[in-house]
Structures are given as structure tokens and as C-alpha cells.
mmCIF file of C-alpha atoms and ligand atoms in Angstrom:
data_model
loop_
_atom_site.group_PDB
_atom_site.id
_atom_site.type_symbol
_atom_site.label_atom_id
_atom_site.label_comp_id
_atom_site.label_asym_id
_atom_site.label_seq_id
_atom_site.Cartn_x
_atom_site.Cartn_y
_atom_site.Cartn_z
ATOM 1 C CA UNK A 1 13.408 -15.113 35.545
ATOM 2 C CA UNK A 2 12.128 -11.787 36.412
ATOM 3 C CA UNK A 3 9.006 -10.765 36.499
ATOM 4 C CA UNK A 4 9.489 -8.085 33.594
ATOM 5 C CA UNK A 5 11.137 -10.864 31.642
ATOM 6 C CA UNK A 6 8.257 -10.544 28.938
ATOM 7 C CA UNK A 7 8.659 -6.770 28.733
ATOM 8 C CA UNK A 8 12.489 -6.950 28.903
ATOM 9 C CA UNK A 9 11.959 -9.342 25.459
ATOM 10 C CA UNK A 10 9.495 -6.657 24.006
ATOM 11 C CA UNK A 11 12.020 -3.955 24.791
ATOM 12 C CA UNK A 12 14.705 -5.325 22.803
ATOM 13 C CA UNK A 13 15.619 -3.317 20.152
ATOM 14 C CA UNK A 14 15.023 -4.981 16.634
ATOM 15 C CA UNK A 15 16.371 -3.880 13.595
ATOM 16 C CA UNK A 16 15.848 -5.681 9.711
ATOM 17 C CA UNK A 17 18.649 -5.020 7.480
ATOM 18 C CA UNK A 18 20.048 -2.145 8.789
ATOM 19 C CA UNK A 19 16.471 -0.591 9.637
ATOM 20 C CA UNK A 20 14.375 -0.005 12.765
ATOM 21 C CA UNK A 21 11.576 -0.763 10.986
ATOM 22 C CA UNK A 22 10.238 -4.501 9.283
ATOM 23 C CA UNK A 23 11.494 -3.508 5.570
ATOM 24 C CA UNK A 24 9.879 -4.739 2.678
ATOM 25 C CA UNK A 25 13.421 -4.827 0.922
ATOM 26 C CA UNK A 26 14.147 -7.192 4.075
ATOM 27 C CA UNK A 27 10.871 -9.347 3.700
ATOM 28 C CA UNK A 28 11.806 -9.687 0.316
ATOM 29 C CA UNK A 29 15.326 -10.718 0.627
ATOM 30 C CA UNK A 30 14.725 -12.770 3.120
ATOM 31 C CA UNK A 31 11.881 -14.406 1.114
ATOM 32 C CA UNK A 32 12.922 -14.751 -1.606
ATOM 33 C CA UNK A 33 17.121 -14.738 -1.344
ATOM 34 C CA UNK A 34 17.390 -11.968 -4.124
ATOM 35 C CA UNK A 35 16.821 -9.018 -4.867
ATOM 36 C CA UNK A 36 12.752 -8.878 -6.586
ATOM 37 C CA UNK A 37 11.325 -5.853 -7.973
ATOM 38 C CA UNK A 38 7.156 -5.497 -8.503
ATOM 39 C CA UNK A 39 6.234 -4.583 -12.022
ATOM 40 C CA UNK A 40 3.258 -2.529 -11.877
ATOM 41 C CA UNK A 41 0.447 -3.937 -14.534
ATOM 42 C CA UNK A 42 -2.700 -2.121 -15.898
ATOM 43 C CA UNK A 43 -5.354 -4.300 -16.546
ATOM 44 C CA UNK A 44 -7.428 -2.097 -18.274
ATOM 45 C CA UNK A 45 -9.741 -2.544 -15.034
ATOM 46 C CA UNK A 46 -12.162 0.472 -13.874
ATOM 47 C CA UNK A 47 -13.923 0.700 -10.351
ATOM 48 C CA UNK A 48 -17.291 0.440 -9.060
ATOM 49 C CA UNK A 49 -16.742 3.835 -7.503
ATOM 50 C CA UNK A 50 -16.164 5.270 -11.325
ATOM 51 C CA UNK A 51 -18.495 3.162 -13.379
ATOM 52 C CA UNK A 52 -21.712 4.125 -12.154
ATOM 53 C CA UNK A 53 -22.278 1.282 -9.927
ATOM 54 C CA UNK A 54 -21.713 3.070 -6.786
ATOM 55 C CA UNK A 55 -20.727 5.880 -8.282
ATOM 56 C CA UNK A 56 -18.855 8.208 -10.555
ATOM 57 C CA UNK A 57 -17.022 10.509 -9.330
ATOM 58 C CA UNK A 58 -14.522 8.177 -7.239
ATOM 59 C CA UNK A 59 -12.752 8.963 -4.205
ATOM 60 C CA UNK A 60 -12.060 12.574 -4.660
ATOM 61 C CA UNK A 61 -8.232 12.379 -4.284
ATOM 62 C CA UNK A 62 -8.378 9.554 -7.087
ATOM 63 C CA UNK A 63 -5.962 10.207 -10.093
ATOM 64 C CA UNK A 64 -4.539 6.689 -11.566
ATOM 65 C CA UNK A 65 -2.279 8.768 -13.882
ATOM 66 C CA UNK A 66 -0.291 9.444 -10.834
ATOM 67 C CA UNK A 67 0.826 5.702 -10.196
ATOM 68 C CA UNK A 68 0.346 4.299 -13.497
ATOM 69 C CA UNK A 69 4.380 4.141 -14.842
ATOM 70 C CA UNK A 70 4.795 6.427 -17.799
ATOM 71 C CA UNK A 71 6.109 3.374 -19.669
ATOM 72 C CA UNK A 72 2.871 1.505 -19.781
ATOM 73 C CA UNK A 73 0.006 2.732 -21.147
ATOM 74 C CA UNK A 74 -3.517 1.418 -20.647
ATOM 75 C CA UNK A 75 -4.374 -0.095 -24.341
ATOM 76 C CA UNK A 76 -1.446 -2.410 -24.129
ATOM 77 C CA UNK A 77 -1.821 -6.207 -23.392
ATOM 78 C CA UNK A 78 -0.262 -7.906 -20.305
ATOM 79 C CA UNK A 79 2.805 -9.653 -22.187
ATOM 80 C CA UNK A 80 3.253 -6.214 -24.083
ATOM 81 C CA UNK A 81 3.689 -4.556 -20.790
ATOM 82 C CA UNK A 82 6.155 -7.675 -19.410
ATOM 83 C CA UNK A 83 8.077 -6.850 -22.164
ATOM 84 C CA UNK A 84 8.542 -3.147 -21.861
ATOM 85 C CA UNK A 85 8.913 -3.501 -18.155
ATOM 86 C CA UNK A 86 11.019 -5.868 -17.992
ATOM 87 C CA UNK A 87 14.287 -4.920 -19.226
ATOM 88 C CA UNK A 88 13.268 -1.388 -17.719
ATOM 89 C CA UNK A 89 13.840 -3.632 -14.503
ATOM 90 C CA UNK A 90 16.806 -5.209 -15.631
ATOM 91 C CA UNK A 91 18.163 -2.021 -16.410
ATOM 92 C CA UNK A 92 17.614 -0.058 -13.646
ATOM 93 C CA UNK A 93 17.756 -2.089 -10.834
ATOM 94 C CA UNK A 94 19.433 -5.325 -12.034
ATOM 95 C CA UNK A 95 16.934 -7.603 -10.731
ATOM 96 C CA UNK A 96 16.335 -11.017 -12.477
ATOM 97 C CA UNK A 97 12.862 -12.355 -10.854
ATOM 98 C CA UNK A 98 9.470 -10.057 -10.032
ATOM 99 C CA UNK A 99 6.569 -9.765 -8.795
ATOM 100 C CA UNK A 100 3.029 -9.189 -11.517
ATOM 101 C CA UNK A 101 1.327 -6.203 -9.175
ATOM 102 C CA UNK A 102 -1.835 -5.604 -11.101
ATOM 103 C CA UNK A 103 -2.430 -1.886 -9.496
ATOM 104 C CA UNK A 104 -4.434 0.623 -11.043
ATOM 105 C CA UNK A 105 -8.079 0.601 -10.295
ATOM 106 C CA UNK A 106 -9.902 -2.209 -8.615
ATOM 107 C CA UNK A 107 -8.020 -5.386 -10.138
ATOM 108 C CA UNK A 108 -10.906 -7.726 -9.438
ATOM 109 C CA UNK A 109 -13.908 -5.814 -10.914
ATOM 110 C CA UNK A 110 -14.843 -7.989 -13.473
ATOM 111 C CA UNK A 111 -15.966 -11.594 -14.665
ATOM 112 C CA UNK A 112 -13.693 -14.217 -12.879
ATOM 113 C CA UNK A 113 -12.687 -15.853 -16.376
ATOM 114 C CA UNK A 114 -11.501 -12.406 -17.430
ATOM 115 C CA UNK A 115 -9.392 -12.213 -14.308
ATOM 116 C CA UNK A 116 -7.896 -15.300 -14.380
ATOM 117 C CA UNK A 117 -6.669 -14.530 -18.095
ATOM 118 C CA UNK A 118 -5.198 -11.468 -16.885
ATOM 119 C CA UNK A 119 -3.433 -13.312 -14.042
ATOM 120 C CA UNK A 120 -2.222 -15.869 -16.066
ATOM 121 C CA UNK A 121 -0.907 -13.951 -18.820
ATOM 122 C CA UNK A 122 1.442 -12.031 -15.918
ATOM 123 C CA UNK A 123 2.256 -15.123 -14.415
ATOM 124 C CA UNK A 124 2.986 -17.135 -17.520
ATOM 125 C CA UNK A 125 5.985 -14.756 -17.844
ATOM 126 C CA UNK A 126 9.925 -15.973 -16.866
ATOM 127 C CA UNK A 127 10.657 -15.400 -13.580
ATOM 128 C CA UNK A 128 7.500 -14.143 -12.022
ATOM 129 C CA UNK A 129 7.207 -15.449 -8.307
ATOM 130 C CA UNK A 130 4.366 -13.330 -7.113
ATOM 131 C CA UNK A 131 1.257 -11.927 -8.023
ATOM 132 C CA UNK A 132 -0.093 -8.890 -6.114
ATOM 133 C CA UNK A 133 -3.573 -7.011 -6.416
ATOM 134 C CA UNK A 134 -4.686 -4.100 -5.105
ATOM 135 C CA UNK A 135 -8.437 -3.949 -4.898
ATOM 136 C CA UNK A 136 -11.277 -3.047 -2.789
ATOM 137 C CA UNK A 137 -12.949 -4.661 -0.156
ATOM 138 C CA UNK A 138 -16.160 -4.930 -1.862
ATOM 139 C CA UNK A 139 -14.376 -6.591 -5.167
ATOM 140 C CA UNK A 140 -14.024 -9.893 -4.070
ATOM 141 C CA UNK A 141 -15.884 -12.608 -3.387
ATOM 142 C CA UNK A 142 -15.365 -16.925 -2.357
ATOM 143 C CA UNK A 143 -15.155 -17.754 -5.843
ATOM 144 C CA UNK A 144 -12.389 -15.230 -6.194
ATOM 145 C CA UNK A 145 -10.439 -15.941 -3.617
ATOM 146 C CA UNK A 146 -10.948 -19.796 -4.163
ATOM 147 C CA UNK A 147 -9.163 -19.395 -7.642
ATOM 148 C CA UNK A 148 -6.345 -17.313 -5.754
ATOM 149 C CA UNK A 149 -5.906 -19.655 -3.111
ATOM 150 C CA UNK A 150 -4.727 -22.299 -5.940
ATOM 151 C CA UNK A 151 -2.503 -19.875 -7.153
ATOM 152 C CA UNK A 152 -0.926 -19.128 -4.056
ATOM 153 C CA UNK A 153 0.189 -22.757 -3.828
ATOM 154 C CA UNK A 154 2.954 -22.353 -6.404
ATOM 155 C CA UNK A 155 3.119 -18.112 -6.050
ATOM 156 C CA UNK A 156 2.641 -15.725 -3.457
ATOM 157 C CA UNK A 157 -0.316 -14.334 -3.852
ATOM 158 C CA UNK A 158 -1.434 -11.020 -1.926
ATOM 159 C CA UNK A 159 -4.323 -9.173 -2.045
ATOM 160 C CA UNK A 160 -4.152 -5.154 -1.355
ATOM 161 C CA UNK A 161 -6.882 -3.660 -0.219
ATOM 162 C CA UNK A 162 -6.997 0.452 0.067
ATOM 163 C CA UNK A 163 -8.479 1.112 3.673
ATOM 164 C CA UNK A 164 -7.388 4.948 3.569
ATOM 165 C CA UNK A 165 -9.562 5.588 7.043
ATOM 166 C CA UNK A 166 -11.075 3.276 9.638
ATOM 167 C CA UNK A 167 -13.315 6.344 10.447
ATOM 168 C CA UNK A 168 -17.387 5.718 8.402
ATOM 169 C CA UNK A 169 -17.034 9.658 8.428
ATOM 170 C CA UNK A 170 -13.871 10.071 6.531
ATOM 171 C CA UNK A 171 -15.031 6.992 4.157
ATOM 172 C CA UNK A 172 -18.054 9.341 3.217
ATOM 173 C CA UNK A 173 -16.374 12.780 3.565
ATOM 174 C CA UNK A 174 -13.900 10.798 0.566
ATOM 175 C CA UNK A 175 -16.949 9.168 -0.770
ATOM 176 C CA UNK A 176 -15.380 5.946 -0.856
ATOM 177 C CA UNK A 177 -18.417 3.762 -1.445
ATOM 178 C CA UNK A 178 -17.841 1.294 1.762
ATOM 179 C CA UNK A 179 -17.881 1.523 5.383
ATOM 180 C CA UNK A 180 -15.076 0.398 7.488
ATOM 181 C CA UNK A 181 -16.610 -3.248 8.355
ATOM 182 C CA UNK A 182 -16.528 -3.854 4.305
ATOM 183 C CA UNK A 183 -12.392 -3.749 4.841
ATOM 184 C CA UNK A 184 -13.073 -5.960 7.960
ATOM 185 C CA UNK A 185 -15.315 -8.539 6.874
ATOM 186 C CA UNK A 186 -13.149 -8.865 3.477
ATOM 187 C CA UNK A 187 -9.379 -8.926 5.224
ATOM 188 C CA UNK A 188 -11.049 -11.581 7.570
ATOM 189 C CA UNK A 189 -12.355 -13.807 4.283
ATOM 190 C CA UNK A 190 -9.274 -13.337 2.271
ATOM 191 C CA UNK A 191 -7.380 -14.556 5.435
ATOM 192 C CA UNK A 192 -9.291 -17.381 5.426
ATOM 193 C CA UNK A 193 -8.078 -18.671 2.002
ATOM 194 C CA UNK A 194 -4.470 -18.387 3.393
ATOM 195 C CA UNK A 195 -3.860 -15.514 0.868
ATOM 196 C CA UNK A 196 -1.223 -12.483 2.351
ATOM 197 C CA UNK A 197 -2.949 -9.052 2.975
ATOM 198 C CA UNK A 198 -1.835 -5.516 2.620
ATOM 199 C CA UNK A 199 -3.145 -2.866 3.176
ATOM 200 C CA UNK A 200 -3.304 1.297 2.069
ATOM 201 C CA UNK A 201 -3.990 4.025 4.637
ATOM 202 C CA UNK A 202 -3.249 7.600 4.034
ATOM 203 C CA UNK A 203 -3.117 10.123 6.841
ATOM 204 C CA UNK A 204 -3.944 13.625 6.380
ATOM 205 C CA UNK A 205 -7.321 13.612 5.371
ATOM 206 C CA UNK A 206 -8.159 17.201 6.928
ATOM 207 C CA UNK A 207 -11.249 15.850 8.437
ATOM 208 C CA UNK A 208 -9.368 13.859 10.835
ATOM 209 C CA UNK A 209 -7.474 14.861 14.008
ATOM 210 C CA UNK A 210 -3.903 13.246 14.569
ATOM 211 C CA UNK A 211 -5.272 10.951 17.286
ATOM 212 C CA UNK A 212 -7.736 9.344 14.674
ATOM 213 C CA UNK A 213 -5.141 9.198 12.210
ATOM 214 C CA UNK A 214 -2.901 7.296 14.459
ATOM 215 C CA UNK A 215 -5.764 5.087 14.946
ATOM 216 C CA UNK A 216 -5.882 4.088 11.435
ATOM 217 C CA UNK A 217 -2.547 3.181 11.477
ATOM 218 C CA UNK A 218 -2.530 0.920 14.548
ATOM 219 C CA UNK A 219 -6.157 -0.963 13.045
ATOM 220 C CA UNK A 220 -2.988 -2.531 10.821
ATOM 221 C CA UNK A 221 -2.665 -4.916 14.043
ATOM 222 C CA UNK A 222 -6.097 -5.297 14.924
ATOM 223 C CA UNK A 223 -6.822 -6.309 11.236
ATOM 224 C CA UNK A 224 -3.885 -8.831 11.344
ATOM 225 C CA UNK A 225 -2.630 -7.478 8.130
ATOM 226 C CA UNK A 226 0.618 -9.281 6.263
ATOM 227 C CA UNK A 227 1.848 -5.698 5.295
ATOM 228 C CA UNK A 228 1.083 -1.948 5.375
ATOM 229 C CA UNK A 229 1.071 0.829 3.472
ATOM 230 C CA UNK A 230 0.940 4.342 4.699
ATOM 231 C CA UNK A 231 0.645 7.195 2.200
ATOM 232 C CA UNK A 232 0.056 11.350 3.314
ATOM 233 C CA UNK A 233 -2.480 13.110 1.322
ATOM 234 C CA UNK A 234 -1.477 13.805 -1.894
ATOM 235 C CA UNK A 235 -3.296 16.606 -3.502
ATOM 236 C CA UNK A 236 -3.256 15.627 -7.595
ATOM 237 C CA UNK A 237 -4.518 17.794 -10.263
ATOM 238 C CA UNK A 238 -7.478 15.883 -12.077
ATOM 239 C CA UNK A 239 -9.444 15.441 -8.857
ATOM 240 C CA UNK A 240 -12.495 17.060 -6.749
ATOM 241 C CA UNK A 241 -9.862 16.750 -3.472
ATOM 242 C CA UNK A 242 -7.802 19.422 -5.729
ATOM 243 C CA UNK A 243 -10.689 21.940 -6.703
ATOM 244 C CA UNK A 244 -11.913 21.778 -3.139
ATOM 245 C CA UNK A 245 -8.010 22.894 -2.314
ATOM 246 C CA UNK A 246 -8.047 25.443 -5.072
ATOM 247 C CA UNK A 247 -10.915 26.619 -4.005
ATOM 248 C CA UNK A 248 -10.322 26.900 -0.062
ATOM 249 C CA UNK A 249 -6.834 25.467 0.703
ATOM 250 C CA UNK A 250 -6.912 22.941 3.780
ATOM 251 C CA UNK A 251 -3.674 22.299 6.031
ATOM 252 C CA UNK A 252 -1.423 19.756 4.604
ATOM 253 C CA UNK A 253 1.158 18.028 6.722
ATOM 254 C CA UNK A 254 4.684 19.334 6.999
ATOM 255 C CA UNK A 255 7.113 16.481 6.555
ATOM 256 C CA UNK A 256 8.323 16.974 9.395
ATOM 257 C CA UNK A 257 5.243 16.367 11.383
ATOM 258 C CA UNK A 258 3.990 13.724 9.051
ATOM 259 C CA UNK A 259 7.439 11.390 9.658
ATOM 260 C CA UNK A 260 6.590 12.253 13.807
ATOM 261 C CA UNK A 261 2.968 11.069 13.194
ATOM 262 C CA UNK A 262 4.750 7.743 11.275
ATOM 263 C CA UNK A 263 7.351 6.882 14.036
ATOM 264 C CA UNK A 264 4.058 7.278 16.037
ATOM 265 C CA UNK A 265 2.620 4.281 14.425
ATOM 266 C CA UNK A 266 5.661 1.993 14.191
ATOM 267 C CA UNK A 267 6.057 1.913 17.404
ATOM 268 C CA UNK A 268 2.234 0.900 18.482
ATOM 269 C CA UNK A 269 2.408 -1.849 15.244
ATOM 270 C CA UNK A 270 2.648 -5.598 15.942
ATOM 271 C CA UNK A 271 6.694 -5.917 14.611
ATOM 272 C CA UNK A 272 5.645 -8.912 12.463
ATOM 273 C CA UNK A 273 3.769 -6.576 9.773
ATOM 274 C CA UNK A 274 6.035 -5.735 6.710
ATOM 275 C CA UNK A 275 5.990 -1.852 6.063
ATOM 276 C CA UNK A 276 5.632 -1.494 2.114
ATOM 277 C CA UNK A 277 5.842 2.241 2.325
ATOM 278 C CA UNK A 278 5.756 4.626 4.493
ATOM 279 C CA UNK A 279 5.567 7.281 1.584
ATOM 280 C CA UNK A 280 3.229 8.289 -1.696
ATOM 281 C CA UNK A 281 4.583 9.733 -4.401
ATOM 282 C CA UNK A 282 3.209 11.487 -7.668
ATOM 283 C CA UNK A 283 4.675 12.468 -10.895
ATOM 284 C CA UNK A 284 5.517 16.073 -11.054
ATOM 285 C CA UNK A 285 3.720 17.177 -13.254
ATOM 286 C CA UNK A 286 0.441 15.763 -11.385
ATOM 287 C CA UNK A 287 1.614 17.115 -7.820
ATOM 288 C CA UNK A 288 -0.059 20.024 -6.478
ATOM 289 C CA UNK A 289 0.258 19.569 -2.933
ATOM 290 C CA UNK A 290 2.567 19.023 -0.531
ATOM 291 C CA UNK A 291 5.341 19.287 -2.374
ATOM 292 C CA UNK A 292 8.754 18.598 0.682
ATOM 293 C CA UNK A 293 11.473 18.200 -2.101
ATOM 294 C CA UNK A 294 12.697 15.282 -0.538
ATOM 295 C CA UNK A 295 12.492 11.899 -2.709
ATOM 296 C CA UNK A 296 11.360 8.830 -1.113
ATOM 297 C CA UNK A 297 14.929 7.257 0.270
ATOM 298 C CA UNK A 298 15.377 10.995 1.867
ATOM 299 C CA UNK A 299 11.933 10.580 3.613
ATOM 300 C CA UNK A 300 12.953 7.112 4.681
ATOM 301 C CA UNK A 301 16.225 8.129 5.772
ATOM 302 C CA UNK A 302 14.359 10.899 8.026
ATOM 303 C CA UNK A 303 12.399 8.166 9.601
ATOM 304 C CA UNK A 304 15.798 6.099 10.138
ATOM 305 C CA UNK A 305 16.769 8.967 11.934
ATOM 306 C CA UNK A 306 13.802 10.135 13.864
ATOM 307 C CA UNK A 307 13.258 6.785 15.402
ATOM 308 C CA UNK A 308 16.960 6.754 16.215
ATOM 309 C CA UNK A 309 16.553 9.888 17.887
ATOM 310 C CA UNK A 310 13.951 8.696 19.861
ATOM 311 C CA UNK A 311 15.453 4.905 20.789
ATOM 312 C CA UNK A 312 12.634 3.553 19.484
ATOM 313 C CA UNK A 313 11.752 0.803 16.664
ATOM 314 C CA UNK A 314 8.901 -0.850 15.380
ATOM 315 C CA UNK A 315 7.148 -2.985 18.026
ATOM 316 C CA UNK A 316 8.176 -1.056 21.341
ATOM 317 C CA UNK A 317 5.209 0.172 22.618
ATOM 318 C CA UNK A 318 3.310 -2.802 20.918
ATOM 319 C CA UNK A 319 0.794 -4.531 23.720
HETATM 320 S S1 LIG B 401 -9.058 5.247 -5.267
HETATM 321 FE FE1 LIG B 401 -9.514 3.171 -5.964
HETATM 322 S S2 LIG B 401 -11.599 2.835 -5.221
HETATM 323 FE FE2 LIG B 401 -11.307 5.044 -5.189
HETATM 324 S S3 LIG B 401 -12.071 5.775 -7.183
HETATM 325 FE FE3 LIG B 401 -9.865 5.402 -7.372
HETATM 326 S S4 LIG B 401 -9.712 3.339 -8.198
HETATM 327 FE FE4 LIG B 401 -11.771 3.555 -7.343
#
């Protein structure tokens, strides 16, 4: 065996389904044997950061018109949102099994009964085989995550926490409401009940340089996360981010330099983390800035390609 032998392993290209990059679609199929779509749930939840409890104004690129699905609107109850979804689903994709992703606002702010009515209703539906929540990291607590824990015997359960930065001054700059060791101390808990993590990071805040944008991306590993998220800034009407852009525009990435900055991070990430997304998108009408005019499956395909150009994949440079 030679001495490089461990390197020589590391070096190996790896590719999931066709990618050079762990998939979700792959993570799913292989999961699950099928193909599973997530039907995006509004539990008529608000946020600490909105309510008045840490504040009001939210994060100031927060619009949750822009990932709410124009099909489901907020008054409507969980089955009544199953059922429009659903054959939407069917329809579109042809998928026969899903998983309940309660998404907009913090899916955890309020009483635990409440929640686990909500939770139940989604999961009481045919064919549901996982429930996932995207919340923040100062939303949950053992009681929580004890109730979670016993549904993640029978469903996969994941909870999806939105880091955005790992920098305290971006967090503020954002006015997030939480410091960086609120995401670790909460990842480390939840990973203690056995429940899958994800996590949200956008690059491009325009008080960060590339380098700590890059470390953002790689905290993925250090935070032992089940799955990522990365997300540029979007700049969405309804929001302080977009007066403050109105009022004195800020650089934006290019796409071109945001999928470099991407195949950046792939490369550093521990090849066992499932990449969700490597893109945000926002309806249209929302959008102000930047607008590429590429759709998602372009972007991805210019990632495909970028980290073909380079012979890289995720994992290489991963120590
Ligand atoms: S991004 Fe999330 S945490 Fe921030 S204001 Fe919006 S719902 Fe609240």
C-alpha cells in the first residue's frame, strides 16, 4: 500500500446519479426507491423575529410570499392544502408518496400541542413518509425535539434550520435575532435526538467578502449537517434589504461568479452531506434583483459543467 493510499481514495472521483455533486434527487431515490416530491405546508406560523418578541421587522431580505406556492394560501387547513397539493403533484411530476415540509416562517413557534396537531394532520395523509421543518435555532427546545424523535421512528423527520451567515456581524447587519452559537448549540441538540439536519446559507450578503462567504459554506462540515442548502441573495420587493437597494444599489453576484463561489464549496464539503439546493428562486413578480434568466436546472446544469471543467467533485479537497 502506498503511502498516499488514503489520498489516492479521497481523490477518486465520485459522482451520484449522473452528478458530481451528493444530489438530493439521489438521496431520495436511493432512500426511498421512488421518486418523492416535498409538499410545501403553511402552518399559519409567524416568527419571533416578526411578532414582537425579538422583533418586528424580520430579517430584512424576509418575504414569505416568495416561497409560499401560489396554490396554497395561508387561511387554509393542513388536509385542505394535502388536497390541493396533491394531485398538483400527481400531475406534474407523477410522484405517488411525499414528504409534509412545513416551510414558511418558524414552524415550531408555538405551543407544542398546537404543533403536534399540525404535524399530525400532514402526516395522517396517504403516502406521506417524511416530515420536514424549517425553523430557527432559537424555536426549539427538549420537549420539542423529544416529540420529534418519536416521530422519526416510523418517518423521517428533519429539522431545517436557516443559518444564512456564520459571521455575529452579518447576523446583526440582517438583524436576524441570534448569534451564530444559537445555530450551534441547537444543530448539536437536535443531533442528539437522532433527528436529520439541514441547513440554509445564502451567500452574497454585501457585507461579506468571498473568503467569509466560503466559510459559511464549509461550517456545513464542521456543523455535521445531514444536508445543505445554499441560496444567493435574493433582493424581493416587500422588504427593508430592497429599499436599502432602491435606495443605494449594492453589488449582486453575477451567475457566473456565484456558480465559481459554489464549486468552491463542494469541493471543501465532507461528500456525505446531501446538497438540497444550490439555488433560490422567487416568483417574478416578487424578484427585483439579480435577475440571470436562467431557471434552476440551467443553473444546475452550469455547475455540472463548471466542476467538470475543473475535474473536480464534491469531497476533493475535503480534509
Ligand atoms: S427569514 Fe425566517 S427568521 Fe427571518 S424574519 Fe423571515 S421567517 Fe423570521
Amino acid at each position: 500500500m502506498s503511502a498516499n493510499s488514503s489520498i489516492d481514495v479521497q481523490n477518486q472521483m465520485k459522482i451520484w446519479h449522473n452528478r458530481r455533486f451528493n444530489n438530493y434527487n439521489h438521496y431520495l431515490q436511493t432512500t426511498y426507491g421512488e421518486k418523492i416530491r416535498k409538499v410545501s405546508l403553511h402552518g399559519g406560523f409567524t416568527c419571533p423575529n416578526r411578532d414582537g418578541s425579538l422583533g418586528y421587522g424580520g430579517c430584512i431580505y424576509c418575504n414569505n410570499d416568495s416561497f409560499v406556492p401560489h396554490y396554497i394560501d395561508e387561511g387554509m387547513t393542513i388536509p385542505a392544502q394535502m388536497d390541493v397539493s396533491i394531485p398538483f403533484m400527481i400531475d406534474r411530476y407523477g410522484v405517488q408518496k411525499y414528504i409534509a415540509y412545513f416551510q414558511a416562517y418558524s414552524n415550531t413557534y408555538d405551543e407544542l400541542d398546537k404543533l403536534k396537531q399540525l404535524y399530525e394532520e400532514a402526516l395522517g395523509y396517504p403516502n406521506v413518509v417524511g416530515l420536514d421543518i424549517g425553523t430557527r435555532s432559537d424555536c426549539v427546545d427538549e420537549a420539542l425535539l423529544e416529540h420529534l424523535a418519536r416521530i422519526n421512528e416510523k418517518v423521517h423527520v428533519t429539522l431545517e434550520y436557516g443559518i444564512e451567515s456564520i459571521h455575529d456581524e452579518t447576523l446583526k447587519w440582517m438583524n436576524r435575532g441570534h448569534d451564530y452559537d444559537s445555530i450551534v448549540r441547537a444543530v448539536e441538540l437536535t443531533r442528539q435526538y437522532g433527528i436529520k439536519v439541514a441547513g440554509h446559507v445564502i451567500m452574497g450578503f454585501p457585507v461579506e467578502s468571498r473568503d467569509m462567504m466560503l466559510e459559511t459554506g464549509m461550517a456545513a462540515n464542521s456543523l455535521g449537517l445531514d444536508f445543505l442548502k445554499i441560496h444567493q441573495l435574493h433582493v424581493v420587493k416587500g422588504t427593508v434589504l430592497a429599499k436599502r437597494f432602491q435606495d443605494a444599489p449594492f453589488p449582486l453576484f453575477h451567475s457566473d461568479e456565484y456558480i465559481e463561489l459554489v464549486v468552491d464549496i463542494l469541493e471543501r464539503l465532507n461528500p456525505g452531506i446531501v446538497i438540497q439546493r444550490l439555488f433560490g428562486d422567487a416568483p417574478d413578480e416578487l424578484l427585483i434583483a439579480p435577475r440571470w434568466g436562467f431557471n434552476i436546472p440551467k443553473l444546475t446544469h452550469l455547475v455540472d459543467l463548471e466542476l467538470k471543467h475543473r475535474d473536480t467533485w464534491q469531497g476533493k479537497l475535503f480534509i
